[in-house]
PDB file of N, CA and C in Angstrom:
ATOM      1  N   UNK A   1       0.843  -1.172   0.000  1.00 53.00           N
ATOM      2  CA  UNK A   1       0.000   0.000   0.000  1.00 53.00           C
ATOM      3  C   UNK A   1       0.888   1.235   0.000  1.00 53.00           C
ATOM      4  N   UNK A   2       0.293   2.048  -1.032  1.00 56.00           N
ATOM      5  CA  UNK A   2       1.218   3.726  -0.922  1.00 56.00           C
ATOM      6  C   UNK A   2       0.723   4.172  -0.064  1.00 56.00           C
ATOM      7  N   UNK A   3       1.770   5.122   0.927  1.00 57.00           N
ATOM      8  CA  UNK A   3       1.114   5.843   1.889  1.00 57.00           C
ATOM      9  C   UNK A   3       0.450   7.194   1.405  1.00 57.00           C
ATOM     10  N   UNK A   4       0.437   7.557   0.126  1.00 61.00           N
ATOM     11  CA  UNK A   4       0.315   8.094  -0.875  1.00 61.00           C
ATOM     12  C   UNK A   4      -1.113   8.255  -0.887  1.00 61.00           C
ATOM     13  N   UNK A   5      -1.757   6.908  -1.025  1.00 69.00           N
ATOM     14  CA  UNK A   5      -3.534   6.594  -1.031  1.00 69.00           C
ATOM     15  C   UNK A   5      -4.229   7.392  -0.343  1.00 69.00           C
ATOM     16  N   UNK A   6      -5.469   7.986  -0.931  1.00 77.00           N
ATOM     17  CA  UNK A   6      -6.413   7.839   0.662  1.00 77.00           C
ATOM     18  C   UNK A   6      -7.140   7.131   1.387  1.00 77.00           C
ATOM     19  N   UNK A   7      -7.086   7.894   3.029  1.00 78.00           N
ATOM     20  CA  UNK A   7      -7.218   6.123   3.489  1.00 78.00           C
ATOM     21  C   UNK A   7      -9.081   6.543   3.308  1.00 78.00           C
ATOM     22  N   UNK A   8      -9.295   4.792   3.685  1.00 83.00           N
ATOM     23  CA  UNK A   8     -10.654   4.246   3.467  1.00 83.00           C
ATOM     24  C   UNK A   8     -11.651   5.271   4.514  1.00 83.00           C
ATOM     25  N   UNK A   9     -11.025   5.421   5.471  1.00 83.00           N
ATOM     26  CA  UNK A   9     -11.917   5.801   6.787  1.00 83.00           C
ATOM     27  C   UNK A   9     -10.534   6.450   7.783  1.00 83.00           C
ATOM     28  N   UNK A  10     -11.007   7.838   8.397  1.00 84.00           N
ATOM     29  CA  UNK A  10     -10.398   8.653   8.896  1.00 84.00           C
ATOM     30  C   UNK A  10     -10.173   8.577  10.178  1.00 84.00           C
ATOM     31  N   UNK A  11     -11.483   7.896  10.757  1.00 90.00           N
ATOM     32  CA  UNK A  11     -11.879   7.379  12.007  1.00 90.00           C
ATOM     33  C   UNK A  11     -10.827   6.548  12.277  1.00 90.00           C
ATOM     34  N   UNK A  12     -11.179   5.267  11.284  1.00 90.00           N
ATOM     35  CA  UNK A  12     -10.332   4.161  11.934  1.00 90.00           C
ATOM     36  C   UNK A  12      -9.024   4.230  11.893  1.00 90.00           C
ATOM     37  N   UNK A  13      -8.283   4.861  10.682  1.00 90.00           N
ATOM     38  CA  UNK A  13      -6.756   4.984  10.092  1.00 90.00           C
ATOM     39  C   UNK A  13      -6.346   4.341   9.342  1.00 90.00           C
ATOM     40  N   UNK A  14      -4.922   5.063   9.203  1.00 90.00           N
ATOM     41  CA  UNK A  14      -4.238   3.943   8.020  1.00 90.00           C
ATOM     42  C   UNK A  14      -3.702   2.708   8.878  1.00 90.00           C
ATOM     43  N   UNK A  15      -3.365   2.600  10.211  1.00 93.00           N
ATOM     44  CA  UNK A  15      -2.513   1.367  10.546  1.00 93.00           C
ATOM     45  C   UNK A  15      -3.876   0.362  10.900  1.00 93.00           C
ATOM     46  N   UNK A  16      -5.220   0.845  11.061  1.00 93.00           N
ATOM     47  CA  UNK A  16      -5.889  -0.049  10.745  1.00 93.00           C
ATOM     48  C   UNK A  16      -6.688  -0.716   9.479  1.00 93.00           C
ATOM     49  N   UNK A  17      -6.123  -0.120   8.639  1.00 93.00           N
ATOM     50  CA  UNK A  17      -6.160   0.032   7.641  1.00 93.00           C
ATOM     51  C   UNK A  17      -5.186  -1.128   6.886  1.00 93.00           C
ATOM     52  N   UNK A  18      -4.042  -0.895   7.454  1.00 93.00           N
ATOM     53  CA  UNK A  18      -2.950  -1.669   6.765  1.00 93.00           C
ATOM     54  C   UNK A  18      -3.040  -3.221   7.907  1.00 93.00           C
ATOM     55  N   UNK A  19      -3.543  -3.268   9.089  1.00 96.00           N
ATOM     56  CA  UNK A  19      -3.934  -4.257   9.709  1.00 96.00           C
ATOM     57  C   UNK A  19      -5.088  -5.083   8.702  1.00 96.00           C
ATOM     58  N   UNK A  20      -6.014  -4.669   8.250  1.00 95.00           N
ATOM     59  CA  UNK A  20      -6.712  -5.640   7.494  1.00 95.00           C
ATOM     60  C   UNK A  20      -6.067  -6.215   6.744  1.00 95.00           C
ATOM     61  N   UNK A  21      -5.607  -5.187   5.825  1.00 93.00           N
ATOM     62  CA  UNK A  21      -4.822  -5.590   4.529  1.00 93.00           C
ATOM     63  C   UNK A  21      -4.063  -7.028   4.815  1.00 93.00           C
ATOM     64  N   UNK A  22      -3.189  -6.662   5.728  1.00 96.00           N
ATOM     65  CA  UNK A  22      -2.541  -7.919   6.356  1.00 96.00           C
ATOM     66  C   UNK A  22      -3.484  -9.251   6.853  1.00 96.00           C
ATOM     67  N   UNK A  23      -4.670  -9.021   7.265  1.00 97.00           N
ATOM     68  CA  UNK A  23      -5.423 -10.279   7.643  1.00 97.00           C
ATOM     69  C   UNK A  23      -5.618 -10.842   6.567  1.00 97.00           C
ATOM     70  N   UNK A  24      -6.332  -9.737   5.349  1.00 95.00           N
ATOM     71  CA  UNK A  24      -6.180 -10.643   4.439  1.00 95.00           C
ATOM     72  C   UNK A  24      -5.577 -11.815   3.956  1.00 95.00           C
ATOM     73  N   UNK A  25      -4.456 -11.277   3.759  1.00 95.00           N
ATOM     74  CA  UNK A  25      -3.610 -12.018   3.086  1.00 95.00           C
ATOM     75  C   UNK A  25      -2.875 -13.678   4.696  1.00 95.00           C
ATOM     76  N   UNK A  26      -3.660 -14.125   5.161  1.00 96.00           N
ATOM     77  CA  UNK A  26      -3.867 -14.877   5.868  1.00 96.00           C
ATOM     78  C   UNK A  26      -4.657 -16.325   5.120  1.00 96.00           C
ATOM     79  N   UNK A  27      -4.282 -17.455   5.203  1.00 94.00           N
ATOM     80  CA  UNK A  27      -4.844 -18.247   4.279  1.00 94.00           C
ATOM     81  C   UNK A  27      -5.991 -19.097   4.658  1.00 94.00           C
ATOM     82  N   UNK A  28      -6.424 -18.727   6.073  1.00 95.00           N
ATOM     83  CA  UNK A  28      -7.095 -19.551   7.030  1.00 95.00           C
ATOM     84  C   UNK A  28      -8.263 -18.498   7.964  1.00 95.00           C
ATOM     85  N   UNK A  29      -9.585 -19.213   7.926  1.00 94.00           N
ATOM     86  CA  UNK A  29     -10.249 -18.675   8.912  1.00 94.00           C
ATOM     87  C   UNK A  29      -9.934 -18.717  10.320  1.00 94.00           C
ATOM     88  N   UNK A  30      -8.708 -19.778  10.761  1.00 96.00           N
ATOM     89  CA  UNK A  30      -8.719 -19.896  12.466  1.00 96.00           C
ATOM     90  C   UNK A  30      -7.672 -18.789  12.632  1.00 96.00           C
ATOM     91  N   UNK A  31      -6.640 -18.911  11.070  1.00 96.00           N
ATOM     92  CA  UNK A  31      -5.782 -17.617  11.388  1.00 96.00           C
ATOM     93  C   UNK A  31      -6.057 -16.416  11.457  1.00 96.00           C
ATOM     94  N   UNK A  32      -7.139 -16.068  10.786  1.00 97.00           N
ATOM     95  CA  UNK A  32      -7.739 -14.743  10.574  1.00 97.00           C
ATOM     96  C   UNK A  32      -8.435 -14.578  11.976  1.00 97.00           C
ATOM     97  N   UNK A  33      -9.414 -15.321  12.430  1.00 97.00           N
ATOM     98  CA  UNK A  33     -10.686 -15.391  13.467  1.00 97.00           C
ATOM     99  C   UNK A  33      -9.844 -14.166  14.786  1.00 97.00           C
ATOM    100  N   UNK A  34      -9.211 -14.034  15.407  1.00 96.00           N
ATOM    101  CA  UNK A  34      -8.303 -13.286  16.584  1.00 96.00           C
ATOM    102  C   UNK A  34      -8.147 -12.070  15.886  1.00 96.00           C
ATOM    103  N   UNK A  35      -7.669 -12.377  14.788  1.00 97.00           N
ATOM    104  CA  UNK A  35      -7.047 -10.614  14.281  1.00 97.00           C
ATOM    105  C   UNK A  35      -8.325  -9.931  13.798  1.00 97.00           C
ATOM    106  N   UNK A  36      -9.249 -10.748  13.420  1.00 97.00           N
ATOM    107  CA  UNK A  36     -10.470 -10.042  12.765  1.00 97.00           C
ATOM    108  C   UNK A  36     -11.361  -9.122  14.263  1.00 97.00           C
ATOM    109  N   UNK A  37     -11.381 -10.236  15.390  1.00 97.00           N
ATOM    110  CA  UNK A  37     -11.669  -9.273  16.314  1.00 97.00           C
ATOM    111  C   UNK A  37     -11.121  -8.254  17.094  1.00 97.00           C
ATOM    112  N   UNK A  38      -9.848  -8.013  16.731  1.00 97.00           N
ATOM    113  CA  UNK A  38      -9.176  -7.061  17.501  1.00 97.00           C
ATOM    114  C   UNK A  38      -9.544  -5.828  16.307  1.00 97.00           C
ATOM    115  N   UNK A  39      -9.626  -5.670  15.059  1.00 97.00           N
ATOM    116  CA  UNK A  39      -9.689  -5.030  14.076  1.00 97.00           C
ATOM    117  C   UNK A  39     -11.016  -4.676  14.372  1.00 97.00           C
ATOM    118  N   UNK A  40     -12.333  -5.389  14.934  1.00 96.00           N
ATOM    119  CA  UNK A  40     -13.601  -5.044  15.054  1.00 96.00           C
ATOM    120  C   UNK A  40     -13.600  -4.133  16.040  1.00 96.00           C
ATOM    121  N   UNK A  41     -13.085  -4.274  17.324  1.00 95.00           N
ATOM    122  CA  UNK A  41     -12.832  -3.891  18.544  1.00 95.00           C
ATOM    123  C   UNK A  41     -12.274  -2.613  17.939  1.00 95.00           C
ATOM    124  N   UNK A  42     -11.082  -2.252  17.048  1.00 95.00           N
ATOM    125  CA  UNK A  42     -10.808  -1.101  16.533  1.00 95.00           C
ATOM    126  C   UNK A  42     -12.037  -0.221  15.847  1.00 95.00           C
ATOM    127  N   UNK A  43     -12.487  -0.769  15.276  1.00 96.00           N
ATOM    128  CA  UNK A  43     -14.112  -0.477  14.364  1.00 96.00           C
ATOM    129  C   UNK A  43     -14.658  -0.068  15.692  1.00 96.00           C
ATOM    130  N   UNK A  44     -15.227  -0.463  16.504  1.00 94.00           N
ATOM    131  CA  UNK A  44     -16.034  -0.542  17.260  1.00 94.00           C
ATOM    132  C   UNK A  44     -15.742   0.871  18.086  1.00 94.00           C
ATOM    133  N   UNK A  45     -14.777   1.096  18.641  1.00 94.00           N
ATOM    134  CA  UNK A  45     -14.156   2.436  18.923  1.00 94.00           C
ATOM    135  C   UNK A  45     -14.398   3.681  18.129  1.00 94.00           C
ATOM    136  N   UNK A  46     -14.032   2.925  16.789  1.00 94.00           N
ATOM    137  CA  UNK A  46     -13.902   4.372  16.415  1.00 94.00           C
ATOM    138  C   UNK A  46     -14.981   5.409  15.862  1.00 94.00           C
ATOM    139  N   UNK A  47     -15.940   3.956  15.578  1.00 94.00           N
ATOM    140  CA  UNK A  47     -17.735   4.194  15.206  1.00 94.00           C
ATOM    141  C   UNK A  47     -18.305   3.994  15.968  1.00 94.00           C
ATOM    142  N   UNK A  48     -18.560   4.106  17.792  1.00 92.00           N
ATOM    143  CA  UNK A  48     -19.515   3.881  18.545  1.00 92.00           C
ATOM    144  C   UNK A  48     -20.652   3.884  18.215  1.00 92.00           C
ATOM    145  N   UNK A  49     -21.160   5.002  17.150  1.00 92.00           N
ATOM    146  CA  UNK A  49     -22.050   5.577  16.944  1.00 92.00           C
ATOM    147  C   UNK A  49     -23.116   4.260  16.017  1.00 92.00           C
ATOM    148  N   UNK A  50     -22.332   3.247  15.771  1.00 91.00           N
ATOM    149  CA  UNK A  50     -22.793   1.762  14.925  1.00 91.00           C
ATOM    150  C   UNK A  50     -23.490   0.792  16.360  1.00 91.00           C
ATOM    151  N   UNK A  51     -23.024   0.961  17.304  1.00 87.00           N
ATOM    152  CA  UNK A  51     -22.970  -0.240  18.322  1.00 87.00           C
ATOM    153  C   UNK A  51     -24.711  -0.055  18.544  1.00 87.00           C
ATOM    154  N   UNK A  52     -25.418   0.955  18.018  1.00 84.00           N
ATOM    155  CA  UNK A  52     -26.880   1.003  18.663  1.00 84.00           C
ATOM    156  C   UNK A  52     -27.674   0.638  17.392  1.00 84.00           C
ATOM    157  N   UNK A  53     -27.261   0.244  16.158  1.00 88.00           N
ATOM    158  CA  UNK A  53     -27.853   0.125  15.429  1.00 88.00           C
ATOM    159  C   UNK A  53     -27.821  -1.201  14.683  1.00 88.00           C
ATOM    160  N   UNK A  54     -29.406  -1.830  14.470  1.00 89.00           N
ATOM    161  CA  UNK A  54     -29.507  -3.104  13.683  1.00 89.00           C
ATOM    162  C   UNK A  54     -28.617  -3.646  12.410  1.00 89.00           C
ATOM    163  N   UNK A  55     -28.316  -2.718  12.142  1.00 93.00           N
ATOM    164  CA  UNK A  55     -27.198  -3.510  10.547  1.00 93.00           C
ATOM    165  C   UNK A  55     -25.889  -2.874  11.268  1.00 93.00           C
ATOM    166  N   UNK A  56     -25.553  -3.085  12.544  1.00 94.00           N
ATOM    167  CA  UNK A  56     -24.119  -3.102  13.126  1.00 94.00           C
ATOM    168  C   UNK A  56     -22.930  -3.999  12.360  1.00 94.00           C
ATOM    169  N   UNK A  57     -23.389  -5.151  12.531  1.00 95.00           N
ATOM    170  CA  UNK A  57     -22.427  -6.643  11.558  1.00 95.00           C
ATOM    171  C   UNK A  57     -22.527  -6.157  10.073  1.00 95.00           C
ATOM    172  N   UNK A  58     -23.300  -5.424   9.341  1.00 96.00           N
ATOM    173  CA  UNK A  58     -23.293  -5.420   8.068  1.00 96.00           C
ATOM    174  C   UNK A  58     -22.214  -4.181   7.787  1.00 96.00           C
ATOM    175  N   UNK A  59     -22.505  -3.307   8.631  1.00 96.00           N
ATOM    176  CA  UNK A  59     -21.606  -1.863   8.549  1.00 96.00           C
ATOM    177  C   UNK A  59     -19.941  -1.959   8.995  1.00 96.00           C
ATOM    178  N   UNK A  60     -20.198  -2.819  10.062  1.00 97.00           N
ATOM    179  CA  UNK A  60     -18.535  -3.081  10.144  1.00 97.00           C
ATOM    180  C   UNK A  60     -18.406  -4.185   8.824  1.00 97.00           C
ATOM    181  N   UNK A  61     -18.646  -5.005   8.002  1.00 97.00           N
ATOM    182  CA  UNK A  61     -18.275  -6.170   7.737  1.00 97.00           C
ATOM    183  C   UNK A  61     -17.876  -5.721   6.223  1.00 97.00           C
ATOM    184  N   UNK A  62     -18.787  -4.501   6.196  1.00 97.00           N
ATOM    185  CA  UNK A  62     -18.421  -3.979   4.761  1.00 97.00           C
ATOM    186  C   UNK A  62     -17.189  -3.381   4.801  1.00 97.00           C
ATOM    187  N   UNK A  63     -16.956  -2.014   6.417  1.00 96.00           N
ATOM    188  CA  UNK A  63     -15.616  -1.573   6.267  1.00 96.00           C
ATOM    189  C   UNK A  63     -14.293  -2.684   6.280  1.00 96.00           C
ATOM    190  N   UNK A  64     -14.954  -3.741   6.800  1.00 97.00           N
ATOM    191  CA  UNK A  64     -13.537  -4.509   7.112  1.00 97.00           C
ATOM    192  C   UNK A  64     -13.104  -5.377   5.577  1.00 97.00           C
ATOM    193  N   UNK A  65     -13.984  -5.361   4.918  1.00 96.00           N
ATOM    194  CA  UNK A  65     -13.809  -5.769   3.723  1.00 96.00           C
ATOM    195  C   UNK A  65     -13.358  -4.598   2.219  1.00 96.00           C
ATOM    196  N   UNK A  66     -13.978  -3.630   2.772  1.00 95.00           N
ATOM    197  CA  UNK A  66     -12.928  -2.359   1.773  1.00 95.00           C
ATOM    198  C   UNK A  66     -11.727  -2.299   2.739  1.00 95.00           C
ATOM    199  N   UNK A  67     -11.509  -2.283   3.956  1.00 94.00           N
ATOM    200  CA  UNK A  67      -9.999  -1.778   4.224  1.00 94.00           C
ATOM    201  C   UNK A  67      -9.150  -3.045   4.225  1.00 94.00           C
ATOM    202  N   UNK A  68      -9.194  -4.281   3.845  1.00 94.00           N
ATOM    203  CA  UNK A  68      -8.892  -5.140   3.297  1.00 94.00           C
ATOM    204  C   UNK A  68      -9.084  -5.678   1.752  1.00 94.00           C
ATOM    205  N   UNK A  69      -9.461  -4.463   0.986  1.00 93.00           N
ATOM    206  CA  UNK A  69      -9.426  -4.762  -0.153  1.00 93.00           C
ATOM    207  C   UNK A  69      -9.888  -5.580  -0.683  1.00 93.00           C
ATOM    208  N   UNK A  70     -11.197  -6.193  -0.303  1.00 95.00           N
ATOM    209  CA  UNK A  70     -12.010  -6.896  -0.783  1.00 95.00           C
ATOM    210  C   UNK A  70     -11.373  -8.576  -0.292  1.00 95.00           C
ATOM    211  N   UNK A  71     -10.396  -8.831   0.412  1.00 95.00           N
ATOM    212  CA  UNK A  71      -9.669  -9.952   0.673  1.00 95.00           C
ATOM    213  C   UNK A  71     -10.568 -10.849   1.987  1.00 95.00           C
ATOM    214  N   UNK A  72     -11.055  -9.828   2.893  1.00 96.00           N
ATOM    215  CA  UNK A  72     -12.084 -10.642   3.885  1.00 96.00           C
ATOM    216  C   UNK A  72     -13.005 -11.040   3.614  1.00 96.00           C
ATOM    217  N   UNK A  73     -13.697 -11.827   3.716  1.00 96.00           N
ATOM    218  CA  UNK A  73     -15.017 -11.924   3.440  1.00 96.00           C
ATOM    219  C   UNK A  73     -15.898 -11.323   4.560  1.00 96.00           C
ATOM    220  N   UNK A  74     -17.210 -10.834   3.915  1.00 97.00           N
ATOM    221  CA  UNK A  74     -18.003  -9.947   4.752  1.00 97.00           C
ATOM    222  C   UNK A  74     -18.821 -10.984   5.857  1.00 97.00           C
ATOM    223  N   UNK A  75     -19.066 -11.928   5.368  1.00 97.00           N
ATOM    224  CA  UNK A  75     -19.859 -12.945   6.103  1.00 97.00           C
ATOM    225  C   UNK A  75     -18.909 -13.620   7.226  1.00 97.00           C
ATOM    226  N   UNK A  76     -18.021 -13.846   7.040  1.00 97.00           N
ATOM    227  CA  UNK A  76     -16.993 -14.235   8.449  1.00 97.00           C
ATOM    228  C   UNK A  76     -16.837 -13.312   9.431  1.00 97.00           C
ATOM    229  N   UNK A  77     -16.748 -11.835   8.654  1.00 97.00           N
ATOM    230  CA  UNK A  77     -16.701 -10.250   9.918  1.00 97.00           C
ATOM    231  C   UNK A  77     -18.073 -10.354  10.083  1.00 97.00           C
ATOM    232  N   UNK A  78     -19.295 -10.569   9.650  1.00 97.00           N
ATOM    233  CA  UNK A  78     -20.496 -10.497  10.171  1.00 97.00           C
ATOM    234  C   UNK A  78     -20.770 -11.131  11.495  1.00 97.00           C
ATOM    235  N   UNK A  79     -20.179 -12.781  11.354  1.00 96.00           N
ATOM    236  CA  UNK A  79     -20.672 -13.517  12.091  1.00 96.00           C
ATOM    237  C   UNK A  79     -19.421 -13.317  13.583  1.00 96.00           C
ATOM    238  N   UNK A  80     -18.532 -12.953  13.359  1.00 96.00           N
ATOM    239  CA  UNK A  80     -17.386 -12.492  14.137  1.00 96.00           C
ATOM    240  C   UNK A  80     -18.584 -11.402  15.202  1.00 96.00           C
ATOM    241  N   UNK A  81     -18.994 -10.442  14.435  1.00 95.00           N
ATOM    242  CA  UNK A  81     -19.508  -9.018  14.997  1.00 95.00           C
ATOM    243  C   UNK A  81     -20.584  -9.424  15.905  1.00 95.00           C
ATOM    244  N   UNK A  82     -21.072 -10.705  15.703  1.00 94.00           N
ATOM    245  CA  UNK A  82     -22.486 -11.358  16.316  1.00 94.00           C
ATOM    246  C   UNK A  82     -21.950 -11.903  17.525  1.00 94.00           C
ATOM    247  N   UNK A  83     -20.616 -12.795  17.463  1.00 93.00           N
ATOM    248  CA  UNK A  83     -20.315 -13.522  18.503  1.00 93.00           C
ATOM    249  C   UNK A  83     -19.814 -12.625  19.572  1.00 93.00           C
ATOM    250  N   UNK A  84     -18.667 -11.676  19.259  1.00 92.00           N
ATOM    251  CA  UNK A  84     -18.485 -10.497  20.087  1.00 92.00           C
ATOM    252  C   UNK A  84     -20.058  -9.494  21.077  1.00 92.00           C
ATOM    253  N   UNK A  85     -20.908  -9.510  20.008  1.00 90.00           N
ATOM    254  CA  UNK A  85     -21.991  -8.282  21.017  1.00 90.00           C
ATOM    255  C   UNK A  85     -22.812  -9.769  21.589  1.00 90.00           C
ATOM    256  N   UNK A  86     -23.076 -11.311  21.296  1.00 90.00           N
ATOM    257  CA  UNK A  86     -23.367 -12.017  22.380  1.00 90.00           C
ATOM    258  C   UNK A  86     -22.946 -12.389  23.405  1.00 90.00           C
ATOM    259  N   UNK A  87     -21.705 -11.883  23.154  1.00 90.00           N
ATOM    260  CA  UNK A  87     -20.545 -12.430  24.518  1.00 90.00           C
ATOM    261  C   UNK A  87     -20.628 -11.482  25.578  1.00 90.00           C
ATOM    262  N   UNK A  88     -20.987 -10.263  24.947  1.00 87.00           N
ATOM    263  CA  UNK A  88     -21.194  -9.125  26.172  1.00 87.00           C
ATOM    264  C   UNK A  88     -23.061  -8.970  26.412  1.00 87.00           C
ATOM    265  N   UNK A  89     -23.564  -9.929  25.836  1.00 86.00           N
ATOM    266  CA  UNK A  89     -25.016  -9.599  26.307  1.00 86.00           C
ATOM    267  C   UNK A  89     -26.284  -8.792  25.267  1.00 86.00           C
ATOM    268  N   UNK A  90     -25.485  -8.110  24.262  1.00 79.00           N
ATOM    269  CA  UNK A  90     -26.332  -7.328  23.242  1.00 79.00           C
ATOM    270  C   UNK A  90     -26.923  -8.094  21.935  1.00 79.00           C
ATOM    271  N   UNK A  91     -28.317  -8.478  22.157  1.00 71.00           N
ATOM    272  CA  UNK A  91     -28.901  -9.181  21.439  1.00 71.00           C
ATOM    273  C   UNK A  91     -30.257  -8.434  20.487  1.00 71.00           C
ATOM    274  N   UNK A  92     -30.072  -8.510  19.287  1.00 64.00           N
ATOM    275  CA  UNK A  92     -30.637  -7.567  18.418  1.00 64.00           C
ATOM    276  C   UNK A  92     -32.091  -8.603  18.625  1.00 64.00           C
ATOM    277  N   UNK A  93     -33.212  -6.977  18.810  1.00 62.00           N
ATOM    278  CA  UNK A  93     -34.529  -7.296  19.065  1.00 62.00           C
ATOM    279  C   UNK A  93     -34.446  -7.901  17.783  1.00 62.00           C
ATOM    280  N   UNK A  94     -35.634  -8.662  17.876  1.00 59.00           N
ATOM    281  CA  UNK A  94     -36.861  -9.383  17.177  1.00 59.00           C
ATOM    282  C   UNK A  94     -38.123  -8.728  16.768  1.00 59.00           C
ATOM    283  N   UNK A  95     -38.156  -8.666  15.562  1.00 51.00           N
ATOM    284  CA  UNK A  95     -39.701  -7.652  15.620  1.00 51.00           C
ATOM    285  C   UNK A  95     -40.607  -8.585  15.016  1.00 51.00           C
TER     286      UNK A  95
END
């Protein structure tokens, strides 16, 4: 990556930025699974403003997949984003 680029998101940065990039290129979901949540946990910080809203997993799963260059898949950060807010108790109503 040129440092040259602009980055994806201002919030999150370029070194999280260049952290995806790097998960990407990981050849394994068990290898990826740890780094993907510390990268969410970064997301999660820097967009609080996501943590109250129903397409939370879809909104991070998309950034984590542009600041990885399309290399993550969105459906593994989705289901990542689900296991994290059940582990602390936040369970999206049912309507």
């Amino acid at each position: 990556m040129n440092h040259q680029e602009k980055m994806i998101d201002r919030q999150v940065g370029r070194n999280a930025e260049l952290f995806a990039h790097k998960i990407g290129s990981m050849p394994t979901k068990a290898e990826r699974y740890g780094y993907i949540r510390i990268l969410v946990a970064i997301i999660e910080q820097a967009h609080s403003e996501w943590n109250q809203t129903p397409q939370k997993p879809d909104q991070v799963a998309h950034l984590v997949h542009r600041l990885s260059r399309g290399e993550v898949d969105k459906d593994e950060v989705k289901e990542i984003v689900r296991l994290r807010d059940e582990e602390r108790g936040y369970v999206p109503k049912k309507n």
